[in-house]
Amino acid sequence: MLSSLLRTPFATMHKRLVDLLPETRDRLAKIRRGHGNKVLGPITVEQIIGGMRGIKGLLTQTSRLDAFKGIKFRGLSLPECQIRLPSVRREPIPEAMFYLLITGEVPSNDEAEDLKKDIAERAQTFPNYVEKIVNSLSKDLHPMSQLSIGVLALQNESEFAQAIRRGEKRGNLWQSALEDSLNLISRIPKLAAMIYVNKYRDGKLGEIRENADLSENFCRMMGYHDEKFWELMRLYLTIHCDHEGGNVSAHTTHLVGSALSDPYLSYSAGLNGLAGPLHGLANQECLRFILGMKEAIGESPSEIDIEKYLKDTLAKGFVIPGYGHAVLRVTDPRFVCQMEFAQRYMPNDVLCKLVASLYKVAPRVLKDLGKVSNPYPNVDAHSGALLTHFGMTEYDFYTVLFGVSRAIGVCASFVWSRALALPIIRPASVTMENLEEFVRKT
Ligand code: AMX
């Protein structure tokens, strides 16, 4: 069975995973056997009502989010990833990130290159029937709805679903999960590019190159030929790929996958969560907000003008998009990376300067509200200004870019969830009467 799935191009990553499996399974079994009944933390009534904030209830191998240090991918911070992962210029190629998330190891250039070729090759084979479905969708349909439909349509290709049908042992399901994951990660850029050219261009896809990385090919398909834009997309695809297990898109994918739904069914569900304005959709809202601010108070407003604009926005009952986070309590390192990118490549860009000016004022205004847990910018506060610089102004498409990236992280987690044979997720819930009874007794 294993040999039939050992395709030469990604044999290194696959073989490494095969090596890592017994020891990782053993580590988990030891924890479970020896310490399964130990208590990791209490659960408060507030956490039950308040979106389970801070409850540790998920096992996620690929990344961990620290409230003060930000995201670490397999123990590596973003700047460490930028230094250590194979890149074209400075930003890591997305394939290297997937290798890291899957194996926990930094790939050599050759290993990253193998995976890059495999992904480019898989991208060439896109099912015709899915193309027809996507091309038949109304241009008015939000790009995220189109993306979710497209991923769902790809499900017909699922090797995982076939493995389930033929009664494959649970312990072997990671193999077809990896196969589906590689296909999904390879094909989702084309799906996204089709949505882009159908909705905003003439419907014609650019050609992809066998020796190009996922970022370059994605940009080419959408009709972007500026190498700096490819580099921005590398940054974009790397920083958005994973944010531990509890965020809505990762959590949903994991939850649906725990029912042994295949990666396509699971990620289509995850995308629907990503499309929410408090999660991934915030990136389109951020650019709308910056443009609105520019229109209202000009290109280089004073701090007093910005403060007034923010206060007016809040008074109307709107949030400041791109600010705040459920876990982070500092400026998101993913925002910092993007600010550095702007300073390096486009120091005089008007929108990027506005983003920087907003950063000087918004934390103070949000702090003054007295209720905001984190008044600092998150990943979404900057990306729209960078994309607009290169001509990608269609902000209702931005969450699709997030969706292309997030596939990398959630698929790596999906593979590990099946490799560790994690069970179906089924937490318990309480009624309001249960809570009232509990508080009466305590
Ligand atoms: N502007 C205005 N008010 C904000 C705010 C913001 N940026 N961030 C938080 N608040 C408010 C909340 O609405 C809440 O008000 P309420 O008590 O009247 O309902 C209060 O502050 C406390 O919320 P919190 O504990 O600070 O945040 P949270 O963990 O409940 O929610 C988040 C986190 C991200 C949803 C929230 O900060 C927010 O709505 N931010 C703006 C939208 C955004 O940028 N989302 C993207 C997040 C990153 C991502 O997933 N892509």
PDB file of N, CA, C and O and ligand atoms in Angstrom, residues 53 277-280 282 286 314 318-326 329 334 366 369 371-374 378-380 402, ligand 1:
ATOM      1  N   ARG A  53     -12.500  30.800  25.173  1.00  0.00           N
ATOM      2  CA  ARG A  53     -11.210  31.482  25.117  1.00  0.00           C
ATOM      3  C   ARG A  53     -10.224  30.890  26.120  1.00  0.00           C
ATOM      4  O   ARG A  53     -10.509  30.787  27.302  1.00  0.00           O
ATOM      5  N   PRO A 277     -16.591  37.980   8.887  1.00  0.00           N
ATOM      6  CA  PRO A 277     -15.913  39.278   9.059  1.00  0.00           C
ATOM      7  C   PRO A 277     -15.049  39.391  10.313  1.00  0.00           C
ATOM      8  O   PRO A 277     -14.131  40.209  10.345  1.00  0.00           O
ATOM      9  N   LEU A 278     -15.328  38.568  11.326  1.00  0.00           N
ATOM     10  CA  LEU A 278     -14.461  38.635  12.497  1.00  0.00           C
ATOM     11  C   LEU A 278     -13.213  37.778  12.307  1.00  0.00           C
ATOM     12  O   LEU A 278     -12.306  37.789  13.123  1.00  0.00           O
ATOM     13  N   HIS A 279     -13.167  37.012  11.227  1.00  0.00           N
ATOM     14  CA  HIS A 279     -11.995  36.152  10.958  1.00  0.00           C
ATOM     15  C   HIS A 279     -11.372  36.638   9.642  1.00  0.00           C
ATOM     16  O   HIS A 279     -10.950  37.780   9.537  1.00  0.00           O
ATOM     17  N   GLY A 280     -11.330  35.794   8.619  1.00  0.00           N
ATOM     18  CA  GLY A 280     -10.577  36.122   7.411  1.00  0.00           C
ATOM     19  C   GLY A 280     -11.096  37.304   6.611  1.00  0.00           C
ATOM     20  O   GLY A 280     -10.325  38.020   5.963  1.00  0.00           O
ATOM     21  N   ALA A 282     -11.900  39.999   7.494  1.00  0.00           N
ATOM     22  CA  ALA A 282     -11.409  41.288   8.012  1.00  0.00           C
ATOM     23  C   ALA A 282     -10.400  41.926   7.060  1.00  0.00           C
ATOM     24  O   ALA A 282     -10.279  43.150   7.030  1.00  0.00           O
ATOM     25  N   CYS A 286     -10.460  45.791   6.043  1.00  0.00           N
ATOM     26  CA  CYS A 286      -9.361  46.708   6.387  1.00  0.00           C
ATOM     27  C   CYS A 286      -9.069  47.671   5.247  1.00  0.00           C
ATOM     28  O   CYS A 286      -8.881  48.866   5.467  1.00  0.00           O
ATOM     29  N   LEU A 314     -16.187  54.178  15.741  1.00  0.00           N
ATOM     30  CA  LEU A 314     -16.604  53.392  16.909  1.00  0.00           C
ATOM     31  C   LEU A 314     -17.987  53.839  17.397  1.00  0.00           C
ATOM     32  O   LEU A 314     -18.824  53.012  17.750  1.00  0.00           O
ATOM     33  N   PHE A 318     -19.243  50.475  14.670  1.00  0.00           N
ATOM     34  CA  PHE A 318     -18.374  49.592  13.889  1.00  0.00           C
ATOM     35  C   PHE A 318     -17.114  49.256  14.678  1.00  0.00           C
ATOM     36  O   PHE A 318     -16.681  50.026  15.538  1.00  0.00           O
ATOM     37  N   VAL A 319     -16.495  48.114  14.347  1.00  0.00           N
ATOM     38  CA  VAL A 319     -15.178  47.817  14.916  1.00  0.00           C
ATOM     39  C   VAL A 319     -14.108  48.461  14.036  1.00  0.00           C
ATOM     40  O   VAL A 319     -14.386  48.867  12.900  1.00  0.00           O
ATOM     41  N   ILE A 320     -12.892  48.569  14.560  1.00  0.00           N
ATOM     42  CA  ILE A 320     -11.769  48.999  13.721  1.00  0.00           C
ATOM     43  C   ILE A 320     -11.163  47.723  13.144  1.00  0.00           C
ATOM     44  O   ILE A 320     -10.520  46.951  13.868  1.00  0.00           O
ATOM     45  N   PRO A 321     -11.388  47.453  11.856  1.00  0.00           N
ATOM     46  CA  PRO A 321     -10.928  46.174  11.322  1.00  0.00           C
ATOM     47  C   PRO A 321      -9.403  46.092  11.301  1.00  0.00           C
ATOM     48  O   PRO A 321      -8.724  47.095  11.085  1.00  0.00           O
ATOM     49  N   GLY A 322      -8.906  44.883  11.556  1.00  0.00           N
ATOM     50  CA  GLY A 322      -7.445  44.705  11.550  1.00  0.00           C
ATOM     51  C   GLY A 322      -6.819  44.957  12.906  1.00  0.00           C
ATOM     52  O   GLY A 322      -5.607  44.830  13.057  1.00  0.00           O
ATOM     53  N   TYR A 323      -7.655  45.310  13.879  1.00  0.00           N
ATOM     54  CA  TYR A 323      -7.137  45.546  15.237  1.00  0.00           C
ATOM     55  C   TYR A 323      -7.832  44.597  16.203  1.00  0.00           C
ATOM     56  O   TYR A 323      -9.021  44.318  16.066  1.00  0.00           O
ATOM     57  N   GLY A 324      -7.065  44.101  17.158  1.00  0.00           N
ATOM     58  CA  GLY A 324      -7.608  43.175  18.146  1.00  0.00           C
ATOM     59  C   GLY A 324      -7.278  41.746  17.789  1.00  0.00           C
ATOM     60  O   GLY A 324      -6.970  41.426  16.622  1.00  0.00           O
ATOM     61  N   HIS A 325      -7.297  40.899  18.780  1.00  0.00           N
ATOM     62  CA  HIS A 325      -7.084  39.473  18.543  1.00  0.00           C
ATOM     63  C   HIS A 325      -7.569  38.678  19.743  1.00  0.00           C
ATOM     64  O   HIS A 325      -7.485  39.159  20.878  1.00  0.00           O
ATOM     65  N   ALA A 326      -8.059  37.478  19.456  1.00  0.00           N
ATOM     66  CA  ALA A 326      -8.578  36.650  20.550  1.00  0.00           C
ATOM     67  C   ALA A 326      -7.459  36.094  21.437  1.00  0.00           C
ATOM     68  O   ALA A 326      -7.682  35.796  22.599  1.00  0.00           O
ATOM     69  N   ARG A 329      -1.614  39.508  22.468  1.00  0.00           N
ATOM     70  CA  ARG A 329      -1.693  40.702  23.322  1.00  0.00           C
ATOM     71  C   ARG A 329      -0.597  41.700  22.965  1.00  0.00           C
ATOM     72  O   ARG A 329      -0.222  42.556  23.764  1.00  0.00           O
ATOM     73  N   ARG A 334       3.036  39.106  12.274  1.00  0.00           N
ATOM     74  CA  ARG A 334       2.690  39.020  10.846  1.00  0.00           C
ATOM     75  C   ARG A 334       2.406  40.409  10.278  1.00  0.00           C
ATOM     76  O   ARG A 334       2.636  40.672   9.107  1.00  0.00           O
ATOM     77  N   LEU A 366      -8.234  52.519  21.026  1.00  0.00           N
ATOM     78  CA  LEU A 366      -8.884  51.267  21.444  1.00  0.00           C
ATOM     79  C   LEU A 366      -8.653  51.001  22.928  1.00  0.00           C
ATOM     80  O   LEU A 366      -9.553  50.549  23.634  1.00  0.00           O
ATOM     81  N   LEU A 369     -11.054  52.699  25.180  1.00  0.00           N
ATOM     82  CA  LEU A 369     -12.408  52.131  25.294  1.00  0.00           C
ATOM     83  C   LEU A 369     -12.548  51.320  26.581  1.00  0.00           C
ATOM     84  O   LEU A 369     -13.637  51.133  27.104  1.00  0.00           O
ATOM     85  N   LYS A 371     -12.315  48.186  27.096  1.00  0.00           N
ATOM     86  CA  LYS A 371     -12.846  46.814  27.043  1.00  0.00           C
ATOM     87  C   LYS A 371     -12.100  45.931  26.031  1.00  0.00           C
ATOM     88  O   LYS A 371     -12.298  44.722  26.001  1.00  0.00           O
ATOM     89  N   VAL A 372     -11.260  46.551  25.222  1.00  0.00           N
ATOM     90  CA  VAL A 372     -10.605  45.781  24.155  1.00  0.00           C
ATOM     91  C   VAL A 372      -9.390  45.042  24.733  1.00  0.00           C
ATOM     92  O   VAL A 372      -8.481  45.660  25.287  1.00  0.00           O
ATOM     93  N   SER A 373      -9.387  43.724  24.612  1.00  0.00           N
ATOM     94  CA  SER A 373      -8.307  42.929  25.218  1.00  0.00           C
ATOM     95  C   SER A 373      -6.962  43.188  24.536  1.00  0.00           C
ATOM     96  O   SER A 373      -5.916  43.118  25.165  1.00  0.00           O
ATOM     97  N   ASN A 374      -6.987  43.433  23.239  1.00  0.00           N
ATOM     98  CA  ASN A 374      -5.730  43.641  22.514  1.00  0.00           C
ATOM     99  C   ASN A 374      -5.908  44.797  21.524  1.00  0.00           C
ATOM    100  O   ASN A 374      -6.554  44.633  20.491  1.00  0.00           O
ATOM    101  N   ASN A 378      -3.572  43.248  13.872  1.00  0.00           N
ATOM    102  CA  ASN A 378      -3.375  41.827  13.535  1.00  0.00           C
ATOM    103  C   ASN A 378      -2.939  41.708  12.075  1.00  0.00           C
ATOM    104  O   ASN A 378      -2.690  42.722  11.411  1.00  0.00           O
ATOM    105  N   VAL A 379      -2.883  40.499  11.572  1.00  0.00           N
ATOM    106  CA  VAL A 379      -2.334  40.231  10.237  1.00  0.00           C
ATOM    107  C   VAL A 379      -3.059  40.996   9.129  1.00  0.00           C
ATOM    108  O   VAL A 379      -2.475  41.338   8.095  1.00  0.00           O
ATOM    109  N   ASP A 380      -4.356  41.272   9.361  1.00  0.00           N
ATOM    110  CA  ASP A 380      -5.162  41.833   8.271  1.00  0.00           C
ATOM    111  C   ASP A 380      -4.993  43.339   8.077  1.00  0.00           C
ATOM    112  O   ASP A 380      -5.421  43.879   7.063  1.00  0.00           O
ATOM    113  N   PHE A 402      -6.131  34.467   1.491  1.00  0.00           N
ATOM    114  CA  PHE A 402      -5.992  33.884   2.825  1.00  0.00           C
ATOM    115  C   PHE A 402      -6.344  32.387   2.751  1.00  0.00           C
ATOM    116  O   PHE A 402      -5.651  31.528   3.314  1.00  0.00           O
TER     117      PHE A 402
HETATM  118  N1  AMX B   1     -12.596  47.629  17.277  1.00  0.00           N
HETATM  119  C1  AMX B   1     -13.622  47.911  18.129  1.00  0.00           C
HETATM  120  N2  AMX B   1     -13.957  47.141  19.162  1.00  0.00           N
HETATM  121  C2  AMX B   1     -13.202  46.047  19.373  1.00  0.00           C
HETATM  122  C3  AMX B   1     -12.110  45.699  18.567  1.00  0.00           C
HETATM  123  C4  AMX B   1     -11.838  46.533  17.474  1.00  0.00           C
HETATM  124  N3  AMX B   1     -10.853  46.265  16.620  1.00  0.00           N
HETATM  125  N4  AMX B   1     -11.562  44.566  19.029  1.00  0.00           N
HETATM  126  C5  AMX B   1     -12.302  44.203  20.095  1.00  0.00           C
HETATM  127  N5  AMX B   1     -13.295  45.089  20.294  1.00  0.00           N
HETATM  128  C6  AMX B   1     -14.365  45.021  21.289  1.00  0.00           C
HETATM  129  C7  AMX B   1     -15.206  43.771  21.042  1.00  0.00           C
HETATM  130  O1  AMX B   1     -16.168  43.991  20.007  1.00  0.00           O
HETATM  131  C8  AMX B   1     -15.820  43.549  22.402  1.00  0.00           C
HETATM  132  O2  AMX B   1     -16.868  44.472  22.561  1.00  0.00           O
HETATM  133  P1  AMX B   1     -18.258  44.052  23.303  1.00  0.00           P
HETATM  134  O3  AMX B   1     -17.852  43.578  24.658  1.00  0.00           O
HETATM  135  O4  AMX B   1     -19.046  45.315  23.317  1.00  0.00           O
HETATM  136  O5  AMX B   1     -18.862  42.959  22.474  1.00  0.00           O
HETATM  137  C9  AMX B   1     -14.696  43.953  23.338  1.00  0.00           C
HETATM  138  O6  AMX B   1     -13.822  44.821  22.583  1.00  0.00           O
HETATM  139  C10 AMX B   1     -13.894  42.800  23.885  1.00  0.00           C
HETATM  140  O7  AMX B   1     -13.444  42.004  22.815  1.00  0.00           O
HETATM  141  P2  AMX B   1     -11.997  41.330  22.867  1.00  0.00           P
HETATM  142  O8  AMX B   1     -11.962  40.417  24.047  1.00  0.00           O
HETATM  143  O9  AMX B   1     -10.949  42.383  22.795  1.00  0.00           O
HETATM  144  O10 AMX B   1     -11.920  40.572  21.484  1.00  0.00           O
HETATM  145  P3  AMX B   1     -12.449  39.119  21.099  1.00  0.00           P
HETATM  146  O11 AMX B   1     -11.447  38.112  21.525  1.00  0.00           O
HETATM  147  O12 AMX B   1     -13.854  38.908  21.534  1.00  0.00           O
HETATM  148  O13 AMX B   1     -12.486  39.220  19.518  1.00  0.00           O
HETATM  149  C11 AMX B   1     -11.631  39.959  17.428  1.00  0.00           C
HETATM  150  C12 AMX B   1     -11.311  39.278  18.764  1.00  0.00           C
HETATM  151  C13 AMX B   1     -10.465  39.777  16.488  1.00  0.00           C
HETATM  152  C14 AMX B   1     -12.856  39.261  16.801  1.00  0.00           C
HETATM  153  C15 AMX B   1     -11.922  41.462  17.694  1.00  0.00           C
HETATM  154  O14 AMX B   1     -10.764  42.085  18.205  1.00  0.00           O
HETATM  155  C16 AMX B   1     -12.406  42.204  16.463  1.00  0.00           C
HETATM  156  O15 AMX B   1     -13.616  42.216  16.191  1.00  0.00           O
HETATM  157  N6  AMX B   1     -11.465  42.848  15.672  1.00  0.00           N
HETATM  158  C17 AMX B   1     -11.807  43.505  14.446  1.00  0.00           C
HETATM  159  C18 AMX B   1     -12.000  42.482  13.346  1.00  0.00           C
HETATM  160  C19 AMX B   1     -10.686  41.853  12.948  1.00  0.00           C
HETATM  161  O16 AMX B   1      -9.685  42.516  12.739  1.00  0.00           O
HETATM  162  N7  AMX B   1     -10.695  40.512  12.787  1.00  0.00           N
HETATM  163  C20 AMX B   1      -9.510  39.768  12.276  1.00  0.00           C
HETATM  164  C21 AMX B   1      -8.851  38.922  13.342  1.00  0.00           C
HETATM  165  C22 AMX B   1      -7.687  38.148  12.761  1.00  0.00           C
HETATM  166  C23 AMX B   1      -8.172  37.086  11.844  1.00  0.00           C
HETATM  167  O17 AMX B   1      -8.744  36.101  12.242  1.00  0.00           O
HETATM  168  N8  AMX B   1      -7.960  37.247  10.549  1.00  0.00           N
END
